[in-house]
PDB file of C-alpha atoms in Angstrom:
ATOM      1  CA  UNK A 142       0.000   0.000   0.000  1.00  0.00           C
ATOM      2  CA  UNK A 143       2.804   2.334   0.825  1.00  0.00           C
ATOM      3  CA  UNK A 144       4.255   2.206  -2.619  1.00  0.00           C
ATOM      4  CA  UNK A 145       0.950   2.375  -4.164  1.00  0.00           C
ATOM      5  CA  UNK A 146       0.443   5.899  -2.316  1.00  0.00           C
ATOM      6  CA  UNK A 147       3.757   6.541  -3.591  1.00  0.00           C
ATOM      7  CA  UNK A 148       3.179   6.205  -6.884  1.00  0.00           C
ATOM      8  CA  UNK A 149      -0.345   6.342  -7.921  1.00  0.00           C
ATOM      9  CA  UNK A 150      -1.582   8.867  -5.801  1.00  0.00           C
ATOM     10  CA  UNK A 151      -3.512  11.264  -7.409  1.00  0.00           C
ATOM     11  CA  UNK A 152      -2.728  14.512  -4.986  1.00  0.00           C
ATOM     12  CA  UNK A 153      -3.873  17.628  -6.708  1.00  0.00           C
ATOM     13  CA  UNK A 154      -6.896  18.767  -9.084  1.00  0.00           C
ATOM     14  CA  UNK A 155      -3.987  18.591 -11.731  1.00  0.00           C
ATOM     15  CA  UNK A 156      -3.689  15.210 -11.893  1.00  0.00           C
ATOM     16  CA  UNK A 157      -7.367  13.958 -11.459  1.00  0.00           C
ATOM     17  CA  UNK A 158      -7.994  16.440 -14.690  1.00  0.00           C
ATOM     18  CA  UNK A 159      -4.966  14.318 -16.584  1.00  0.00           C
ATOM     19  CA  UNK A 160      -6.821  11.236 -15.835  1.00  0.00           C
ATOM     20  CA  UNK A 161     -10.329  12.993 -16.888  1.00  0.00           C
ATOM     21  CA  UNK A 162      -8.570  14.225 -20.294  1.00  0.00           C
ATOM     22  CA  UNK A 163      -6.737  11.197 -21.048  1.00  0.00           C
ATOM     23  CA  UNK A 164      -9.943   8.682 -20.293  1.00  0.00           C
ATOM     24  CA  UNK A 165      -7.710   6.811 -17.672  1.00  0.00           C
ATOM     25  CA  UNK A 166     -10.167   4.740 -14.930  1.00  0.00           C
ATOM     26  CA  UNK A 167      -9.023   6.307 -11.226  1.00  0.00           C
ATOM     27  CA  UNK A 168      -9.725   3.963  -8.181  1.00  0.00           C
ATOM     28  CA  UNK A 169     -11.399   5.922  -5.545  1.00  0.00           C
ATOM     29  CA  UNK A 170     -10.080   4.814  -1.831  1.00  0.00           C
ATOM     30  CA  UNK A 171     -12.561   5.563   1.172  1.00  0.00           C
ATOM     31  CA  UNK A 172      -9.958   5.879   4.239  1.00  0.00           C
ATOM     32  CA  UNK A 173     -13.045   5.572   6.662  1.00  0.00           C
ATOM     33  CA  UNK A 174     -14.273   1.873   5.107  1.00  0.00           C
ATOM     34  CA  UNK A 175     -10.635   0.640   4.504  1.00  0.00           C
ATOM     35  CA  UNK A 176     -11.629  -0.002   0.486  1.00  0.00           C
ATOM     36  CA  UNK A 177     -12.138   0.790  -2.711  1.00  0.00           C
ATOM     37  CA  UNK A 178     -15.639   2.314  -3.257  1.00  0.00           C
ATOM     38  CA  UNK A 179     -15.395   2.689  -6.987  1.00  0.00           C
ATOM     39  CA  UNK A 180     -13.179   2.376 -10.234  1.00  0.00           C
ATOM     40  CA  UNK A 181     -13.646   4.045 -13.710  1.00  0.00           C
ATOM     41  CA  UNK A 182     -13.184   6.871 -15.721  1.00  0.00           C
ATOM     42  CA  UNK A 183     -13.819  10.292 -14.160  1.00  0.00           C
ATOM     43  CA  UNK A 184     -17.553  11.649 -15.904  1.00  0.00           C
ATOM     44  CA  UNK A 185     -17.632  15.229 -13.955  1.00  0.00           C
ATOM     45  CA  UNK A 186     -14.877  16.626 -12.548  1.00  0.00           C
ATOM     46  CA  UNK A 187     -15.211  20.093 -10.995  1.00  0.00           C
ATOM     47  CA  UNK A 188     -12.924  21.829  -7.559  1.00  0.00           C
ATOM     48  CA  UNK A 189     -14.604  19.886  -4.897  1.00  0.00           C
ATOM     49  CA  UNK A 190     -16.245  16.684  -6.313  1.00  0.00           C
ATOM     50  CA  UNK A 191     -16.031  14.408  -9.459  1.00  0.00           C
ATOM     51  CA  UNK A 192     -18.318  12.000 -10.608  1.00  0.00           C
ATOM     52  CA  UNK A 193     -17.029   8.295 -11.316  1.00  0.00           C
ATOM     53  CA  UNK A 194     -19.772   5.726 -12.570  1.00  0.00           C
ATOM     54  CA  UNK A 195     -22.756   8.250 -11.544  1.00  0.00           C
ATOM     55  CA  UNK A 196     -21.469   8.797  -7.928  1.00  0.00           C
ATOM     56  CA  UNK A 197     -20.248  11.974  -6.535  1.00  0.00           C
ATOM     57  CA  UNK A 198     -17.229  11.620  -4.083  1.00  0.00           C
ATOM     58  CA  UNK A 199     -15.784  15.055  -2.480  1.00  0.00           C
ATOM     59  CA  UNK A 200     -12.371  14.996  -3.213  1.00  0.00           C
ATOM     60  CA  UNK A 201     -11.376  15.684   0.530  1.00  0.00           C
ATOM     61  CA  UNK A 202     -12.724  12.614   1.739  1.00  0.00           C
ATOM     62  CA  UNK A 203     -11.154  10.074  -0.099  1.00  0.00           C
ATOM     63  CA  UNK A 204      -8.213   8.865  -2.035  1.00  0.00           C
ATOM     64  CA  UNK A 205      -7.433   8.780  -5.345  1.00  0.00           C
ATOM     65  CA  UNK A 206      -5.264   6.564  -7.395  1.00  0.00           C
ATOM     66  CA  UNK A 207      -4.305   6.526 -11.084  1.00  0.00           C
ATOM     67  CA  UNK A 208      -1.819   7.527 -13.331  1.00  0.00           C
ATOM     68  CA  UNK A 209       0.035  11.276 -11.810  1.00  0.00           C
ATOM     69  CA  UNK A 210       1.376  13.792 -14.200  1.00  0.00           C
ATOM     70  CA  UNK A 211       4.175  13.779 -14.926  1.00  0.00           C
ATOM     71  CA  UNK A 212       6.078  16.972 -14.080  1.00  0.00           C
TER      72      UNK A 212
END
């Protein structure tokens, strides 16, 4: 897991818009349940929430993994 957060963490609005644009599927991580609570491509994206399979998650509340930007 630590290598995964490492890596594939998704940290700023940045990178969840690279993974919007590019059509890449994001995992979203609930740290409260311990699990992953959905996985697909990001439908709405805006500063506070995004939309992944026609759920809304606020972005402060959970993790998100996919591929970063690279910078």
């Amino acid at each position: 897991m630590i290598n995964k957060l490492k890596t594939k963490s998704l940290l700023g609005n940045d990178d969840l818009d690279f993974n919007r644009r590019l059509g890449m599927p994001v995992e979203v991580f609930c740290p409260k349940l311990k699990d992953t609570v959905a996985f697909g491509k990001i439908e709405m994206f805006g500063e506070d929430e995004l939309s992944i399979n026609g759920n809304n998650f606020q972005i402060e509340q959970y993790l998100f993994f996919g591929c970063p930007e690279q910078r």
